[in-house]
Coordinates of C-alpha atoms and ligand atoms in Angstrom, one line a residue:
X84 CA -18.1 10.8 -23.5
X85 CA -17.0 9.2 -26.5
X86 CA -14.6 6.4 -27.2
X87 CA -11.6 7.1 -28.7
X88 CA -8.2 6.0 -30.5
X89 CA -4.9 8.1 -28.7
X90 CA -2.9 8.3 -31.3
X91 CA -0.3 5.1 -31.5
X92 CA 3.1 7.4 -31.5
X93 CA 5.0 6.0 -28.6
X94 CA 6.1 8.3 -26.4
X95 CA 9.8 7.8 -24.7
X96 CA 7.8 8.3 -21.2
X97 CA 5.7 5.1 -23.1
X98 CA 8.5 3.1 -23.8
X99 CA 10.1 4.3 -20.4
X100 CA 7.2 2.4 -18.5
X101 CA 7.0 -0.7 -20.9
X102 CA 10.6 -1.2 -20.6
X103 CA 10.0 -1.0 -16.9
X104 CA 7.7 -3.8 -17.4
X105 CA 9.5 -5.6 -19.8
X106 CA 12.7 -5.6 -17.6
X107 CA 10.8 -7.5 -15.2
X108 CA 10.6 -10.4 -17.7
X109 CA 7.2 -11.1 -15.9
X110 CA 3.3 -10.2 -15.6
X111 CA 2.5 -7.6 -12.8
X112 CA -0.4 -7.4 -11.0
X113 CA -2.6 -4.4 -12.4
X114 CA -2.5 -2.3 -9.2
X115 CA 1.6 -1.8 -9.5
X116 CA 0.9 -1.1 -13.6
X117 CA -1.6 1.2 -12.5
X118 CA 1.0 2.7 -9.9
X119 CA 3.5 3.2 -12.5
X120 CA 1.1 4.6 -15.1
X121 CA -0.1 7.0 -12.8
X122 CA 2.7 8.0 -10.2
X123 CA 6.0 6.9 -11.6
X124 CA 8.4 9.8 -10.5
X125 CA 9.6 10.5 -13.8
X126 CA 6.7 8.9 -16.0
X127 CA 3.9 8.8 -14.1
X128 CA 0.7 10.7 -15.8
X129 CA 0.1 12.7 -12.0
X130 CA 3.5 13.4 -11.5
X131 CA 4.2 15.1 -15.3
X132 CA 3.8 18.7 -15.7
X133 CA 0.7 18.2 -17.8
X134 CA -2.9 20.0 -17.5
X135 CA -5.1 17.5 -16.2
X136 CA -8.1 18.7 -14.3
X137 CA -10.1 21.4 -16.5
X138 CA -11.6 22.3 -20.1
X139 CA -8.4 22.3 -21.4
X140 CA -6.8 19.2 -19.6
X141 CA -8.0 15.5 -19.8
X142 CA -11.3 15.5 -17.5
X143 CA -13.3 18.1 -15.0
X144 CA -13.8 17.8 -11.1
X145 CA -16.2 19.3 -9.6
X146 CA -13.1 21.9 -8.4
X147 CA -12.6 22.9 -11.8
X148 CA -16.6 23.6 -12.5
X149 CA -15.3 26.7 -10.8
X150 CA -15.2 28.2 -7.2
X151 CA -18.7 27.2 -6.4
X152 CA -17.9 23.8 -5.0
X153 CA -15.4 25.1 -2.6
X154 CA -18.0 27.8 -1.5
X155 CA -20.7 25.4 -1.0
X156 CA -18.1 22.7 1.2
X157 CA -17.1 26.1 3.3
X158 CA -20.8 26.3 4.3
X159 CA -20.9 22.5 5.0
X160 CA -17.8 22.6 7.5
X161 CA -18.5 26.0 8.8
X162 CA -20.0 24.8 12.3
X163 CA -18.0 21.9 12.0
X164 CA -15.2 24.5 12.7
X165 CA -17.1 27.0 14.8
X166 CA -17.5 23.7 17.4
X167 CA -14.3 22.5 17.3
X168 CA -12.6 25.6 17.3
X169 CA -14.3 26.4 20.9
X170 CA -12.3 23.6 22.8
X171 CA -8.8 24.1 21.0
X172 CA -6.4 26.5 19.7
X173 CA -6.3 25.5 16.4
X174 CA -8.6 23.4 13.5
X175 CA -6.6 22.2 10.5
X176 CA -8.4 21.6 7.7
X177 CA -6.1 18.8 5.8
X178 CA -7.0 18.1 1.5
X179 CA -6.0 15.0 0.4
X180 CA -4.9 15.1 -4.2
X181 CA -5.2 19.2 -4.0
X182 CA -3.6 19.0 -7.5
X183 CA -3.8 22.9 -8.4
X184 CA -4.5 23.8 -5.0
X185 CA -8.2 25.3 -6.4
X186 CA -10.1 24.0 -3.8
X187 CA -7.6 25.2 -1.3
X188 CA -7.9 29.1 -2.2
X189 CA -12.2 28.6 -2.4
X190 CA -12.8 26.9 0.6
X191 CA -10.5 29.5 2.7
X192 CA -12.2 32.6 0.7
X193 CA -15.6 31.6 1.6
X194 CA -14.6 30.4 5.0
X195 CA -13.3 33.8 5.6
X196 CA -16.8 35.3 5.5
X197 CA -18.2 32.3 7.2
X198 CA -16.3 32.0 10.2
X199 CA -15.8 34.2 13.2
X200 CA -12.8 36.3 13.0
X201 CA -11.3 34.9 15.9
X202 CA -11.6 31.4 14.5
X203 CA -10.6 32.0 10.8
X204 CA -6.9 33.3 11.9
X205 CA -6.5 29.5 14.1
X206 CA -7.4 28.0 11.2
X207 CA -4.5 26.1 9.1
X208 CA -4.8 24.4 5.9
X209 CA -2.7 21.3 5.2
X210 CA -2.3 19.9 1.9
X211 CA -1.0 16.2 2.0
X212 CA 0.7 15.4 -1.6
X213 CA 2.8 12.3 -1.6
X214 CA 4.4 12.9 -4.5
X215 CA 7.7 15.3 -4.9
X216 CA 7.4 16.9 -8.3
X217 CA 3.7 17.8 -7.2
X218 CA 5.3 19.0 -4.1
X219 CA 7.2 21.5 -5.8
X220 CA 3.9 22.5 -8.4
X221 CA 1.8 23.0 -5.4
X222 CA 4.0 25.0 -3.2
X223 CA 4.4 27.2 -6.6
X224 CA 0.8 27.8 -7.0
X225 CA 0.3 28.3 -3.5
X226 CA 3.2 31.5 -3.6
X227 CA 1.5 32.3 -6.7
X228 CA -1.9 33.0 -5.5
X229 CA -0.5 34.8 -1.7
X230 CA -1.1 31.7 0.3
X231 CA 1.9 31.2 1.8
X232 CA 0.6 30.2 4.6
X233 CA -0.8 26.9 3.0
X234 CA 1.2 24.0 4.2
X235 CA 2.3 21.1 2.2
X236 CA 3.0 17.7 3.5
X237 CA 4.0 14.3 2.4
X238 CA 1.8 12.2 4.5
X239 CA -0.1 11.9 7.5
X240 CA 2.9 10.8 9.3
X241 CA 4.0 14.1 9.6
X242 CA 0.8 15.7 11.2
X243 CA -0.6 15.3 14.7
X244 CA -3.1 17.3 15.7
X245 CA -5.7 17.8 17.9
X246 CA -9.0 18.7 15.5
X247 CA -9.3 17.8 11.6
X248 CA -11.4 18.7 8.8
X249 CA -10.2 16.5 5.5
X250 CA -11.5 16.8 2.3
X251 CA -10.8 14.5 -0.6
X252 CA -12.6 14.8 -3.6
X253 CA -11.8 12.6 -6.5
X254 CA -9.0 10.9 -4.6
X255 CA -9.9 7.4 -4.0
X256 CA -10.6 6.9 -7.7
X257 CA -7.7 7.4 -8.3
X258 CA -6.0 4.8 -5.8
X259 CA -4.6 2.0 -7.9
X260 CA -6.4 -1.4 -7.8
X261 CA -6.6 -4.7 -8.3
X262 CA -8.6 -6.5 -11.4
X263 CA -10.2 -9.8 -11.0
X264 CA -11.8 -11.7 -13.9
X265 CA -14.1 -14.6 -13.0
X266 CA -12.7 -17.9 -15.0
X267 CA -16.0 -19.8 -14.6
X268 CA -15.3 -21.7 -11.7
X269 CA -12.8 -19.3 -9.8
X270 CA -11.2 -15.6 -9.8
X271 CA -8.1 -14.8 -11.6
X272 CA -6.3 -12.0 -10.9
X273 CA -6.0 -9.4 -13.9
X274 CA -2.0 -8.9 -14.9
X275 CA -0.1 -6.5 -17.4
X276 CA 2.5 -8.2 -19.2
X277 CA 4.8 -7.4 -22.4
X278 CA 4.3 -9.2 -25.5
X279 CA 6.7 -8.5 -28.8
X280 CA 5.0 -9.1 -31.8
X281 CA 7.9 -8.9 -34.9
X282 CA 9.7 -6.5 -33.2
X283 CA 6.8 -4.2 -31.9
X284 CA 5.8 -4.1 -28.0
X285 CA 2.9 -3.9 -26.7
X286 CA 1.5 -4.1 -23.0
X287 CA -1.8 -7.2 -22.7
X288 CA -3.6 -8.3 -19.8
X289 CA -2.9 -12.1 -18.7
X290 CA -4.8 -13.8 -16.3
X291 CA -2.7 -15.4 -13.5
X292 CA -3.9 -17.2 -10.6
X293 CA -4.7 -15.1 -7.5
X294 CA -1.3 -15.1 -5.4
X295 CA -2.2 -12.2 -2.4
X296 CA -3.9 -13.6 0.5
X297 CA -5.4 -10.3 1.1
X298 CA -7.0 -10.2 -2.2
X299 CA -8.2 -14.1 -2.0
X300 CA -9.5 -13.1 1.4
X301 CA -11.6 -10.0 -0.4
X302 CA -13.0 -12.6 -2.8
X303 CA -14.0 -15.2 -1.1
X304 CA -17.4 -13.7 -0.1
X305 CA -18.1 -12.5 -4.3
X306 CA -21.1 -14.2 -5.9
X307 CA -20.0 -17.0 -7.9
X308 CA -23.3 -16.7 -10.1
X309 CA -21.4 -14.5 -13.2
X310 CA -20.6 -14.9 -16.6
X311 CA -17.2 -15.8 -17.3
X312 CA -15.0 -12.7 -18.3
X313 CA -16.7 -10.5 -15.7
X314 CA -14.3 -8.3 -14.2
X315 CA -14.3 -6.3 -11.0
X316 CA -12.2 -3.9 -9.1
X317 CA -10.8 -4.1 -5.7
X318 CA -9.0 -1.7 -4.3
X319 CA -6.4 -3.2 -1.3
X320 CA -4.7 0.2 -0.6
X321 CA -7.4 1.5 1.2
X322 CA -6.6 0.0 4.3
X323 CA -3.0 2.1 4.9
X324 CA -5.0 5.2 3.7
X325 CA -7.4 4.9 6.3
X326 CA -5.0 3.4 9.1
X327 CA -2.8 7.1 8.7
X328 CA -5.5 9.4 8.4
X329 CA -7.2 7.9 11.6
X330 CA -3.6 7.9 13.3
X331 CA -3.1 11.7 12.2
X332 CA -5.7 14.0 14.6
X333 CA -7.5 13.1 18.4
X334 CA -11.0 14.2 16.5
X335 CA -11.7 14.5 12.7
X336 CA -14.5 15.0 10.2
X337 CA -14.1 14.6 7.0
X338 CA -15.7 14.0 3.5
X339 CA -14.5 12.0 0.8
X340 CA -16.5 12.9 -2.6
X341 CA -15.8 10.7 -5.7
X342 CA -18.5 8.5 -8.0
X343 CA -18.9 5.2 -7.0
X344 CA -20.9 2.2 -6.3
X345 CA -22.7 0.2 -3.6
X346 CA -21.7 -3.3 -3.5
X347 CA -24.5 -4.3 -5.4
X348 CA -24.0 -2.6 -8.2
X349 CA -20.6 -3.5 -8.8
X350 CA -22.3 -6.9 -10.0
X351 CA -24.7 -5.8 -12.0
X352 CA -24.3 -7.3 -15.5
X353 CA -24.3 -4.0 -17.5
X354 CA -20.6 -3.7 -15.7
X355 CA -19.5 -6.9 -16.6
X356 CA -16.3 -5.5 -17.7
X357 CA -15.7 -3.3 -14.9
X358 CA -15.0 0.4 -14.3
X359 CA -11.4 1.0 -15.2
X360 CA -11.1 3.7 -17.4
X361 CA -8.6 5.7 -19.4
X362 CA -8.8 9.0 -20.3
X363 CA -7.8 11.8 -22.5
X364 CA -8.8 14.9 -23.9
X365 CA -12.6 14.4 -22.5
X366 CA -12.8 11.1 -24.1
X367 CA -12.2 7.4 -23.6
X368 CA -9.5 5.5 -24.1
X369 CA -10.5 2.0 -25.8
X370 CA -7.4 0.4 -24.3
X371 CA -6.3 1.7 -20.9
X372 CA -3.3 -0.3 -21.7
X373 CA -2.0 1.7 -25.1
X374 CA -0.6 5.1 -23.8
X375 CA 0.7 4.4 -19.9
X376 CA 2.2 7.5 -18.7
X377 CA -0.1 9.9 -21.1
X378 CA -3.9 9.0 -19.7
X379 CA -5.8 9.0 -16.7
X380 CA -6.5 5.6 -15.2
X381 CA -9.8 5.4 -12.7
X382 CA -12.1 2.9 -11.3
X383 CA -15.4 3.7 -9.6
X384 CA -15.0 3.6 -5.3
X385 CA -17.1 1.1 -4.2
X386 CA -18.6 2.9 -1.3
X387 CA -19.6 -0.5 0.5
X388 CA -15.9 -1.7 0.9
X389 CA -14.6 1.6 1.5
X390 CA -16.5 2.3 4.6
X391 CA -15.8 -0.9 5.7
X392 CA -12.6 -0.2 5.6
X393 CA -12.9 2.5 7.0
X394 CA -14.6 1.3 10.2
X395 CA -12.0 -1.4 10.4
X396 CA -9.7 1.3 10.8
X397 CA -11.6 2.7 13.8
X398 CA -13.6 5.5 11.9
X399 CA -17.3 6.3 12.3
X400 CA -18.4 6.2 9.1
X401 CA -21.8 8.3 8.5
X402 CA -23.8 8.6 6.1
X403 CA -22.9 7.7 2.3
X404 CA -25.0 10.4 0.4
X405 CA -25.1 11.6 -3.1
X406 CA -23.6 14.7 -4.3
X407 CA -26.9 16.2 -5.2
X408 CA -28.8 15.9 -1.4
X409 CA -25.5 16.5 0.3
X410 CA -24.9 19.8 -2.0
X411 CA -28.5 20.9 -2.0
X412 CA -28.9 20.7 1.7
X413 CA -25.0 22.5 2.7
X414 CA -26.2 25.4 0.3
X415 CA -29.4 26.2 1.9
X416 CA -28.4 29.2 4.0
X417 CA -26.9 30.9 0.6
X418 CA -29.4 30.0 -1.5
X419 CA -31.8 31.4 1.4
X420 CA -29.4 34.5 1.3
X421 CA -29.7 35.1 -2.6
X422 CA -33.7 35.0 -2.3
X423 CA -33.5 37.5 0.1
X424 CA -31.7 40.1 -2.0
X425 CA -33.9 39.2 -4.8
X426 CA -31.9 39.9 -8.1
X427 CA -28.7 38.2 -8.3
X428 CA -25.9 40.1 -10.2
X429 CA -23.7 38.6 -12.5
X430 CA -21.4 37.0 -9.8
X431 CA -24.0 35.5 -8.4
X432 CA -25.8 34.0 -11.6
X433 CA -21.9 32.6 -12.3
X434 CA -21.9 30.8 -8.9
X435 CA -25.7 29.6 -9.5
X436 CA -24.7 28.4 -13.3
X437 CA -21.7 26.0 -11.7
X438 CA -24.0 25.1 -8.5
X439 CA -26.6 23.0 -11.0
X440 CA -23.9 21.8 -12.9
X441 CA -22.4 20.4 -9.1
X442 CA -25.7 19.5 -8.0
X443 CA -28.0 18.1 -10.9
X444 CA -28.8 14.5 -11.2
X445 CA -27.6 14.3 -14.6
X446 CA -24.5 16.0 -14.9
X447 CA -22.5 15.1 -11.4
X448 CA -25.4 14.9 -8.9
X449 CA -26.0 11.5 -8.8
X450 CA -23.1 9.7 -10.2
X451 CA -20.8 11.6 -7.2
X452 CA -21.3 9.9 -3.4
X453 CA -20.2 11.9 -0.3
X454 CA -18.8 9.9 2.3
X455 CA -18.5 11.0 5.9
X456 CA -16.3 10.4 8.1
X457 CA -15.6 10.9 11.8
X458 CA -13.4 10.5 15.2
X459 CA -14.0 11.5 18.1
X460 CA -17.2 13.6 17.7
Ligands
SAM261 C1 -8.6 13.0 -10.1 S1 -7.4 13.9 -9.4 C2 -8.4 15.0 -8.4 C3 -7.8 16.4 -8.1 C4 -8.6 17.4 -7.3 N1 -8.9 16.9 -6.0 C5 -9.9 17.8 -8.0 O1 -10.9 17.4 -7.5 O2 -9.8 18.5 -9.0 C6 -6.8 12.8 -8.2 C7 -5.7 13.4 -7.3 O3 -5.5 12.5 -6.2 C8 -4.1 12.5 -5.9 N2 -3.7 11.3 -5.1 C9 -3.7 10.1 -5.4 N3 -3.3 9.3 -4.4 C10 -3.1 10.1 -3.3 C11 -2.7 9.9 -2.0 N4 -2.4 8.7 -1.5 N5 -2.6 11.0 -1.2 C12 -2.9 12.2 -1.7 N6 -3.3 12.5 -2.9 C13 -3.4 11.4 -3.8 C14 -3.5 12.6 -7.3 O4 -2.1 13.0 -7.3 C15 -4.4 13.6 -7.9 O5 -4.0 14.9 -7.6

């Protein structure tokens, strides 16, 4: 992707956040910038009515390749649901971020010809969306496409069942975190601040001693060995994601999808800057700073801390695989299916088009990690 200017035209939504910031007459820690950037109610970039995920939006998922992703999961958790269905009334499979609800509609298509009849009408799908105005987009989509009977909650609070599926794919990039930058001798915590320049705001990073004991408990186990500058992620919210999902159901098996990093590579050198991004329009924003509100903001999961996490929380976590084994090997029975028949028809050659897009190494196949995750199983 390339890098790119957005154009310098404040928005009032731009000005709404900096003013936010500017208000507090102090530097925030990145994490509550990147919380108003992304989810402010009324000037948040995930809670505006814009197109994000798709061609025409800022950046594709592998939901928006098209409806092969969701057919290939439905295979994946097929006897997942099959078993658990045979000791209970119900399964629920709960999506974390369902943002248009795509996934939704593809995984409950395929899993209509993929489950036992019997099964597929105790199946319930739960969407959990946080925020209110996505709420409301959600619910419309859902009534748009006949599927009612898709349920929308605000958190995990409000679930307790018996047997889970979750899904979550691209959601714990998008988590806000914390920045560090290493001084040379110790961390700093990475701020946002407002500086005014003759009259014209702007938004900078300052670097501020590290002040959360959670955070200087995180880095105290970091190699010290670095270049001064580098910068690296941490992301501190995981830990009340992970505490209410495992709160939520008695068993559950789920799979969190996003790219990311093993511990190891987060220090590699090449990275010395991080893996915050911006985007917009498919492209990269120099200064994830410059249009808060109007771009994505993402960091790369670092897979090593997030199971960890994870298993603090009480999970089993299994195995951490990459998109390309994990999608090749839940696609075997329809690829197996299709060889069968012999020549595909155009549906088919679609579906086959968007699975090597999913699966190969050098479009999302490697980059993308799958993450497992289980209770009581
Ligand atoms: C990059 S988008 C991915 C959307 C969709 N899953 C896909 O793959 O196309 C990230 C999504 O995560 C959602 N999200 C962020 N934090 C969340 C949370 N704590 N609970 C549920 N969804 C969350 C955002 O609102 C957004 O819809």
């Amino acid at each position: 992707m390339s890098e790119q200017a957005v154009d310098n035209g404040q928005s009032a939504d731009e000005n709404s956040i900096m003013s936010l910031i500017h208000e507090l007459n102090s530097a925030i820690p990145f994490d509550e910038f990147m919380e108003l950037a992304l989810y402010h109610p009324n000037y948040g970039y995930y809670t505006s009515d814009r197109k994000r995920v798709g061609t025409d939006g800022d950046f594709i998922t592998s939901v928006s390749v098209g409806q092969c992703f969701g057919m290939v999961l439905a295979h994946h958790f097929a006897p997942f649901i099959e078993s658990l269905a045979s000791s209970s009334d119900e399964v629920v499979i709960v999506e974390l971020g369902a943002e248009e609800g795509d996934l939704a509609k593809d995984m409950m298509d395929a899993l209509s010809d993929l489950v036992s009849d019997s099964v597929f009408e105790r199946l319930r799908y739960v969407a959990v969306e946080p925020f209110p105005p996505k709420r409301v987009a959600l619910r419309s989509n859902f009534i748009r496409d006949g599927l009612d009977e898709f349920e929308i909650i605000s958190g995990f609070n409000e679930l307790s069942v018996k047997n889970c599926i979750l899904i979550a794919n691209e959601v714990l990039d998008a988590i806000p975190v914390k920045r560090i930058r290493w001084n040379g001798r110790e961390w700093d915590e990475v701020c946002v601040m407002v500086v005014d320049e003759n009259g014209e705001k702007r938004l900078v990073e300052s670097e501020e001693r590290i002040q959360s004991s959670a955070l200087m408990d995180t880095v105290k186990d970091f190699p010290t060995d670095l270049i001064k500058g580098f910068t690296v992620e941490v992301n501190l919210r995981y830990n009340k994601l992970f505490e209410d999902m495992f709160s939520a159901s008695e068993i559950l098996y789920g799979c969190l999808i996003d790219y990311g990093l093993r511990d190891g590579e987060i220090f590699d050198l090449g990275r010395k800057n991080g893996t915050l991004r911006a985007y917009s329009k498919h492209g990269i924003i120099k200064d994830p700073l410059s249009s808060p509100g109007r771009i994505d903001l993402t960091a790369h999961v670092n897979f090593d801390h997030a199971s960890s996490v994870a298993r603090s929380c009480g999970f089993e976590v299994g195995s951490i695989t990459d998109q390309y084994h994990f999608l090749v090997k839940a696609a075997e029975p329809w690829l197996l299916e299709i060889e069968k028949i012999g020549e595909p028809n155009a549906e088919t050659v679609k579906l086959l088009r968007q699975f090597k897009m999913l699966f190969h190494p050098s479009v999302m196949g490697q980059d993308f990690k799958v993450m497992e995750i289980k209770k009581g199983i």
